[in-house]
Short mmCIF file of C-alpha atoms and ligand atoms in Angstrom, two decimals:
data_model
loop_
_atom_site.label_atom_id
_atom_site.label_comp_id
_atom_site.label_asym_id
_atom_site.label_seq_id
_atom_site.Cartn_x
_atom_site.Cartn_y
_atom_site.Cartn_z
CA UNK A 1 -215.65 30.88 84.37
CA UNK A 2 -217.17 27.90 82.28
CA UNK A 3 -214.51 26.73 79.77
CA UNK A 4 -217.03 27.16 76.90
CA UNK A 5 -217.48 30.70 76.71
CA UNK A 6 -215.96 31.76 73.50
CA UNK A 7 -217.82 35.06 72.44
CA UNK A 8 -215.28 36.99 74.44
CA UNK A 9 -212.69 39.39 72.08
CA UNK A 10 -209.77 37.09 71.63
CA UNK A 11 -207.38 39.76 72.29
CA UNK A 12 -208.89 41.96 74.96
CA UNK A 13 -211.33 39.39 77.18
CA UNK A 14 -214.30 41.74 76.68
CA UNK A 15 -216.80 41.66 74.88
CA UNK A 16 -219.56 44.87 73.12
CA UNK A 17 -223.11 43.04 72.19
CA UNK A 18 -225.74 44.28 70.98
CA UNK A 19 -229.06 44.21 72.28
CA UNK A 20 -232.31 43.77 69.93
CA UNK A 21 -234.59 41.89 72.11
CA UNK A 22 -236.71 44.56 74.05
CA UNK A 23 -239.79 43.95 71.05
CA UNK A 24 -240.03 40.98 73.37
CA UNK A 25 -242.36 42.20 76.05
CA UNK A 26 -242.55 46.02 75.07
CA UNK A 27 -243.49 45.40 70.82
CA UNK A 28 -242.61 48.24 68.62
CA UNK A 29 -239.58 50.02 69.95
CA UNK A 30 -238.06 52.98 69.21
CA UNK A 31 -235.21 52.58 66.68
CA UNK A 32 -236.30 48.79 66.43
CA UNK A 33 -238.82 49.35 64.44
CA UNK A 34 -237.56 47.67 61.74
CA UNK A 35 -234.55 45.15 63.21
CA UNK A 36 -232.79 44.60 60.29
CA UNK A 37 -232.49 48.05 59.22
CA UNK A 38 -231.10 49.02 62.60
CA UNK A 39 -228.69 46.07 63.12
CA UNK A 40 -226.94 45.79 59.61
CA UNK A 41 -224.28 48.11 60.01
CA UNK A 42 -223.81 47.76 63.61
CA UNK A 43 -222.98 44.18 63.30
CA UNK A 44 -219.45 45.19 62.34
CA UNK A 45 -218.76 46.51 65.72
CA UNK A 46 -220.04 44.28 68.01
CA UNK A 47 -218.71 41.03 69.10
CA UNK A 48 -222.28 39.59 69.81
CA UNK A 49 -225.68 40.42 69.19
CA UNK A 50 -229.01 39.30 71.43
CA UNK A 51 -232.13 39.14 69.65
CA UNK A 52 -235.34 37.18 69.72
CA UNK A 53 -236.19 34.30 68.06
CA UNK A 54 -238.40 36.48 65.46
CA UNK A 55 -235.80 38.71 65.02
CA UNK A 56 -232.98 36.36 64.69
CA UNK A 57 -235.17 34.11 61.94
CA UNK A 58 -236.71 37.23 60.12
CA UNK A 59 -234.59 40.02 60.42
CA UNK A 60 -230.75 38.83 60.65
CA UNK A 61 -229.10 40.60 57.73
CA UNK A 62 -228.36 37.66 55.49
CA UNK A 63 -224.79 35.60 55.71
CA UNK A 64 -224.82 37.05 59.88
CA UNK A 65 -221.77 35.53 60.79
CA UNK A 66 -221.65 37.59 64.50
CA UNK A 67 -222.02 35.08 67.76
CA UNK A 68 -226.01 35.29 68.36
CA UNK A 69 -227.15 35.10 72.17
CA UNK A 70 -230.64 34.05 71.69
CA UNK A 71 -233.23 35.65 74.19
CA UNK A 72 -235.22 32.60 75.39
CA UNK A 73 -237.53 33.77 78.01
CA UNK A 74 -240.44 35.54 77.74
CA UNK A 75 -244.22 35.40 77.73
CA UNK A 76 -245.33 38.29 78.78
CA UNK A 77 -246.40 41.84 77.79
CA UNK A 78 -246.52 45.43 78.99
CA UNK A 79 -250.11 45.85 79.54
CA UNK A 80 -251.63 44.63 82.55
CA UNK A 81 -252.74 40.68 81.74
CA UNK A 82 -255.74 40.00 84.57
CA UNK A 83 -258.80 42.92 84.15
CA UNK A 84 -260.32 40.82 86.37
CA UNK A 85 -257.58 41.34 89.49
CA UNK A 86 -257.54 45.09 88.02
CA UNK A 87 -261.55 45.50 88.94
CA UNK A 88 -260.79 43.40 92.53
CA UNK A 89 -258.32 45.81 93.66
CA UNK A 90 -259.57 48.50 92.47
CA UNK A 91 -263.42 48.01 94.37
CA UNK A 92 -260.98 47.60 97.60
CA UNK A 93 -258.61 50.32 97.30
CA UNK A 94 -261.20 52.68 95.99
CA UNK A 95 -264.27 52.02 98.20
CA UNK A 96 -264.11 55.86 99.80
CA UNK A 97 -263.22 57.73 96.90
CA UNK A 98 -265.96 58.80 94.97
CA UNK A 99 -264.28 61.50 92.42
CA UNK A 100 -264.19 60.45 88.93
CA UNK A 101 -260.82 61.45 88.32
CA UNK A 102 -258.96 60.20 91.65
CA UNK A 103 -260.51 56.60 90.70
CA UNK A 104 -259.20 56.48 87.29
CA UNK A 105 -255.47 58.29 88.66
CA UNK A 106 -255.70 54.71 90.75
CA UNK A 107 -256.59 52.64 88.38
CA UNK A 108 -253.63 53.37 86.40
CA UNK A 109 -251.55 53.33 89.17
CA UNK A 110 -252.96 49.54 90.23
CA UNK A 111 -252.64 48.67 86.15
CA UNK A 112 -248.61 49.34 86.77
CA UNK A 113 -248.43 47.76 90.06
CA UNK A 114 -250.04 44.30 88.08
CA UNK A 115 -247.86 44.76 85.00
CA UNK A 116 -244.45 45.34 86.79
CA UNK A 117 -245.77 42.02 88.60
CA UNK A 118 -246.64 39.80 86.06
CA UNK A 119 -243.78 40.99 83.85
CA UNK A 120 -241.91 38.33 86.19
CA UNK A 121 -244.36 35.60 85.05
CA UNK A 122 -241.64 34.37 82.30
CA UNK A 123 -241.49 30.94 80.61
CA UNK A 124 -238.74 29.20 79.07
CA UNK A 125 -239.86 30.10 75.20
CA UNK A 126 -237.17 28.70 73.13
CA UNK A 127 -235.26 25.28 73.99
CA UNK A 128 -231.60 24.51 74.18
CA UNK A 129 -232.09 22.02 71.65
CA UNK A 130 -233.59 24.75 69.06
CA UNK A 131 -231.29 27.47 69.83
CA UNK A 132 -228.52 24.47 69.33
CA UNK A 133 -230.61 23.88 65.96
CA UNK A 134 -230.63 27.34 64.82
CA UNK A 135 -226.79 27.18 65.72
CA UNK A 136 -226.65 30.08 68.08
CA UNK A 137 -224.09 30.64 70.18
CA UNK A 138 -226.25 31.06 73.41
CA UNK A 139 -229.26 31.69 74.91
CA UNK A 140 -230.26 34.33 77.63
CA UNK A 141 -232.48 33.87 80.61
CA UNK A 142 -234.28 36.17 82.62
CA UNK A 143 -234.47 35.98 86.66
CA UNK A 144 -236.89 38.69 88.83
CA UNK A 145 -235.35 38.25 92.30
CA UNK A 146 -237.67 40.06 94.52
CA UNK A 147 -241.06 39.65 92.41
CA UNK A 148 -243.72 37.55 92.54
CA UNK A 149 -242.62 35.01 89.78
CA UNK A 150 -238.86 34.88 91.22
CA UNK A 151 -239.08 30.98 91.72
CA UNK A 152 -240.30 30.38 88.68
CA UNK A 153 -237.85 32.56 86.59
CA UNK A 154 -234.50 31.31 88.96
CA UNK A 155 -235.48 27.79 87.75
CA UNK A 156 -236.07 28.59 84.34
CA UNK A 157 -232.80 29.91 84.29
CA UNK A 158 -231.64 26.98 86.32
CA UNK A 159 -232.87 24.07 83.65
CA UNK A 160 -231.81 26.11 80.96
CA UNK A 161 -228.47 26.03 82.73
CA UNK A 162 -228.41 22.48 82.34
CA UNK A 163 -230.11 22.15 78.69
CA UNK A 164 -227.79 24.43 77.41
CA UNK A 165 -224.41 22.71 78.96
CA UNK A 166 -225.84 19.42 77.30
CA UNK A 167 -225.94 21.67 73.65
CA UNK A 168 -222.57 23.55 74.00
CA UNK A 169 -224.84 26.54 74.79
CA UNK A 170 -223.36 29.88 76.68
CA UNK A 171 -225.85 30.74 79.45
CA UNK A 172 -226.45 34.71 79.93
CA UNK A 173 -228.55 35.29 83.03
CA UNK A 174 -230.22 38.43 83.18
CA UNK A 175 -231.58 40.34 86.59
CA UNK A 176 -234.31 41.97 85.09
CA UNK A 177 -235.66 44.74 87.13
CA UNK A 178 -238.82 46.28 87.87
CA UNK A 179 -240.44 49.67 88.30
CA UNK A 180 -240.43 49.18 91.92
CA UNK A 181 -237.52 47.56 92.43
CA UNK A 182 -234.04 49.67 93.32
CA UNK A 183 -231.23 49.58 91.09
CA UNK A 184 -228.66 49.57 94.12
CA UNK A 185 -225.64 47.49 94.62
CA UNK A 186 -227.59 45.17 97.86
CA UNK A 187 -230.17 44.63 95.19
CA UNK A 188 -228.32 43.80 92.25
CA UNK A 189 -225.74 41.97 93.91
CA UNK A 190 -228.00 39.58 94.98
CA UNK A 191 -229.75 39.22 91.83
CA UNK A 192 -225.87 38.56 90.07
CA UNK A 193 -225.13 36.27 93.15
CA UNK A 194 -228.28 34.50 92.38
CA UNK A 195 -227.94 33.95 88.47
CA UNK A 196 -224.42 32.63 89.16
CA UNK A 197 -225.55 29.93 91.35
CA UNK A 198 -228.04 28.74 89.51
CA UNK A 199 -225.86 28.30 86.86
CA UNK A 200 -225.39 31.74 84.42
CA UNK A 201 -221.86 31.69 82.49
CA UNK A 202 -222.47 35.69 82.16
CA UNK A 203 -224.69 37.60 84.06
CA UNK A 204 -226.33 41.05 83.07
CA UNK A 205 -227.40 43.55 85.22
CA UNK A 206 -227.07 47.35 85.34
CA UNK A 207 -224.41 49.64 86.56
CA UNK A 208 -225.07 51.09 90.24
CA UNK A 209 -223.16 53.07 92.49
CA UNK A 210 -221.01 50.77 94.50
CA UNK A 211 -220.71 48.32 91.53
CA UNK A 212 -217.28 46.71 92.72
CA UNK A 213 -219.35 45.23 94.93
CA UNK A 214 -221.76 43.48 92.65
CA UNK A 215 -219.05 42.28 91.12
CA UNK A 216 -216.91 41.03 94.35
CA UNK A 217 -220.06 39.30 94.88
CA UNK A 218 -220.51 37.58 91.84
CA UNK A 219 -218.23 34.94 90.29
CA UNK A 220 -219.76 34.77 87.22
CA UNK A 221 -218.10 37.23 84.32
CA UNK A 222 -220.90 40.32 83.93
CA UNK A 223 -221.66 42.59 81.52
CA UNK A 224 -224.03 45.96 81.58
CA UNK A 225 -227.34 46.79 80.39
CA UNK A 226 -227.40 50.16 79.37
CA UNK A 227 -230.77 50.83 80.30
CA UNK A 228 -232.84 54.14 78.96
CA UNK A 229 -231.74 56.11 76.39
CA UNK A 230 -229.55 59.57 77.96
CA UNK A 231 -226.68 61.37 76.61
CA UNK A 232 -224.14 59.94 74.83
CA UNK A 233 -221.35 61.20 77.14
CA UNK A 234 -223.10 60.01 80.33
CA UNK A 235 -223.84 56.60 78.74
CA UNK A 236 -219.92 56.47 77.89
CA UNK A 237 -218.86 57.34 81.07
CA UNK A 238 -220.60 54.91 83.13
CA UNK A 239 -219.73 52.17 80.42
CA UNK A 240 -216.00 53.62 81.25
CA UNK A 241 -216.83 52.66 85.48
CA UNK A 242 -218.21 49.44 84.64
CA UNK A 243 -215.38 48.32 83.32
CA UNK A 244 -213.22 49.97 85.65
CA UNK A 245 -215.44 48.11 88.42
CA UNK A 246 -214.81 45.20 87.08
CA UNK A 247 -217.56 44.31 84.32
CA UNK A 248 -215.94 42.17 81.09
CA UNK A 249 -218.09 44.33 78.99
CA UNK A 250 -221.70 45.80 77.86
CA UNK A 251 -225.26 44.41 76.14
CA UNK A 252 -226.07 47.53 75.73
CA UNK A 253 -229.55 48.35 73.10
CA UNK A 254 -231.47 51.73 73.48
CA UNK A 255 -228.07 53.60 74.47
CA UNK A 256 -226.98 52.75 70.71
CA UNK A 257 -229.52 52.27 68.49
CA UNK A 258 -231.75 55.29 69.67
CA UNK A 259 -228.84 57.49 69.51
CA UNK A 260 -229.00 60.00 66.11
CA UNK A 261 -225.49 58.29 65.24
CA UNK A 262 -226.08 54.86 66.15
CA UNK A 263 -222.65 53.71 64.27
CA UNK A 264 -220.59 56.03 65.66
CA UNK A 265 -221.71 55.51 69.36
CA UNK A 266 -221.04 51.86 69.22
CA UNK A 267 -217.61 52.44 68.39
CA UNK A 268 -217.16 54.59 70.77
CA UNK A 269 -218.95 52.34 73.11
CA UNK A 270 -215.87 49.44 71.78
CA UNK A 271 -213.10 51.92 72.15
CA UNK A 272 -213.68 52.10 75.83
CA UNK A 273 -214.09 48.17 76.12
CA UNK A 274 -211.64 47.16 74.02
CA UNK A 275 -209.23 50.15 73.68
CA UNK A 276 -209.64 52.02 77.44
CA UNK A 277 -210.66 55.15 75.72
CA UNK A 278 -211.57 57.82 79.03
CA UNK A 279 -215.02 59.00 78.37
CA UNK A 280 -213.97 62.12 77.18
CA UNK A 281 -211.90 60.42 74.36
CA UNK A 282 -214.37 58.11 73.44
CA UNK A 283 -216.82 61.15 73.39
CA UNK A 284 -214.58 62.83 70.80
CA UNK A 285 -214.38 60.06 69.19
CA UNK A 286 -218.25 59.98 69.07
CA UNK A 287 -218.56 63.68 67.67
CA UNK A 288 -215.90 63.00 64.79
CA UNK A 289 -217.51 60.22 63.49
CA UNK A 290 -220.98 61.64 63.71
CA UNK A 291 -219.94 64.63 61.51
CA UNK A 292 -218.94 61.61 58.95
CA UNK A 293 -221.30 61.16 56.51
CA UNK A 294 -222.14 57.55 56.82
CA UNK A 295 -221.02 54.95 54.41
CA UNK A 296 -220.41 51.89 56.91
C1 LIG B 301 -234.52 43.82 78.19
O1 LIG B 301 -235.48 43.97 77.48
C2 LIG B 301 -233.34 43.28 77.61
O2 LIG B 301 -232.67 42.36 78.40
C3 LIG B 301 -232.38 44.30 77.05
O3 LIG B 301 -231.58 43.57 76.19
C4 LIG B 301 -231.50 44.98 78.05
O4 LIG B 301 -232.25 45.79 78.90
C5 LIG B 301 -230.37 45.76 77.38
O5 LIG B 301 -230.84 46.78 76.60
P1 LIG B 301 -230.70 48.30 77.04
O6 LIG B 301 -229.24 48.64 76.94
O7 LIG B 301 -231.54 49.04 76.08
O8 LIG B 301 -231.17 48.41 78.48
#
């Protein structure tokens, strides 16, 4: 572990942050619709948070004194970029099929295929030396191992890597994942594997079955995504065999802030990081504080 990774709870060597970055690529989010709104009383019980650079310079509640990890690759959207390699496909796939309706089932079908693709077209978008400037604590990286834009998006992890050392910067590399692409422990161990060597202080990646052995594989400290939004029981319970498995921890967004009690999920979320809560506990926990009015 690189000596200048500080954002981790002093007492417990884990860490809960809080994810605010998916506007990135996806725009208006559910429960992110407005940022600020949705991260001012969470900031109390998380020990970082990971916006974007919009977010972080627009929305931040003021006098923010939580660690920031600054999402710093991006570039891309999720709808389909090239109409043009839309119409080619489509003319080649569709050639016999003359019904209205079967062509335009494809088309949408082809219009995934090219987004999930080009969603791995990322670019560095903010530099060490700004996210130094804007005194973050880090920055996080994207890699697509296993898409068409995996070179690219290893290196851009890799040179941020070394930018970032240069600027005091923690490094979180992220294995992003596609549609297409299986969330199993072959996959996503080699995606951790891969962020690690090319320099990632922290990776994040989800939890899979056979998780031990993402994390056997992978010298680099990692922490989960939480992925889409399901129960709050199931989300606890699979943050309880992460950690478990061996994970230091959770970035965890839509499993908190689209949750009817956002506040009281994320500290049950901590209580199983930091505390060891069982699932079941922490879900208790969950119910009692959602039948709390709020006044955090
Ligand atoms: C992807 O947009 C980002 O890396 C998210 O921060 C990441 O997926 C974690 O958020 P969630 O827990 O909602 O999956």
């Amino acid at each position: 572990m690189s000596d200048h990774i500080t954002i981790m709870n002093e007492k417990t060597g884990r860490i809960v942050m809080l994810a605010v970055d998916h506007g990135y690529f996806q725009g208006p989010t559910s429960g992110l619709e407005g940022p600020g709104k949705t991260i001012e009383p969470l900031l109390p019980w998380c020990d970082a948070v990971s916006p974007t650079k919009g977010v972080f310079l627009r929305c931040m509640p003021a006098g923010t004194k939580t660690p920031v990890i600054l999402r710093a690759s991006g570039g891309n959207a999720i709808v389909y970029s090239d109409p043009v390699e839309l119409e080619r496909e489509l003319s080649i796939r569709a050639s016999g099929v003359a019904d209205e309706a079967a062509r335009e089932a494809m088309r949408e079908r082809i219009a995934d295929e090219i987004v999930n693709r080009e969603l791995s077209n990322e670019a560095v978008t903010v530099s060490a030396a700004e996210a130094a400037r804007l005194g973050v604590a880090g920055v996080s990286v994207s890699v697509y191992v296993g898409a068409r834009y995996q070179k690219e998006s290893i290196l851009n992890l890799a040179r941020m890597s070394d930018e970032g050392r240069r600027e005091g910067l923690i490094v979180l590399g992220i294995t992003a994942v596609g549609k297409e692409m299986t969330r199993d422990a072959r996959y996503l161990g080699l995606a951790t594997r891969i962020a690690a060597e090319h320099g990632a202080d922290v990776v994040k990646t989800y939890y899979c079955e056979g998780f031990e052995q993402v994390v056997r594989g992978c010298f680099a400290p990692i922490v989960i995504a939480g992925g889409r939004k399901v129960p709050e029981r199931e989300a606890l319970a699979f943050c309880r065999r992460a950690i478990d498995e061996g994970a230091v921890g959770v970035d965890m967004g839509r499993n908190i802030f689209q949750s009817a009690h956002p506040v009281a999920m994320i500290r049950a979320v901590r209580s199983v990081v930091h505390d060891d809560l069982s699932p079941d506990a922490a879900y208790e926990m969950f119910e009692d504080l959602s039948a709390v009015p709020l006044t955090e």
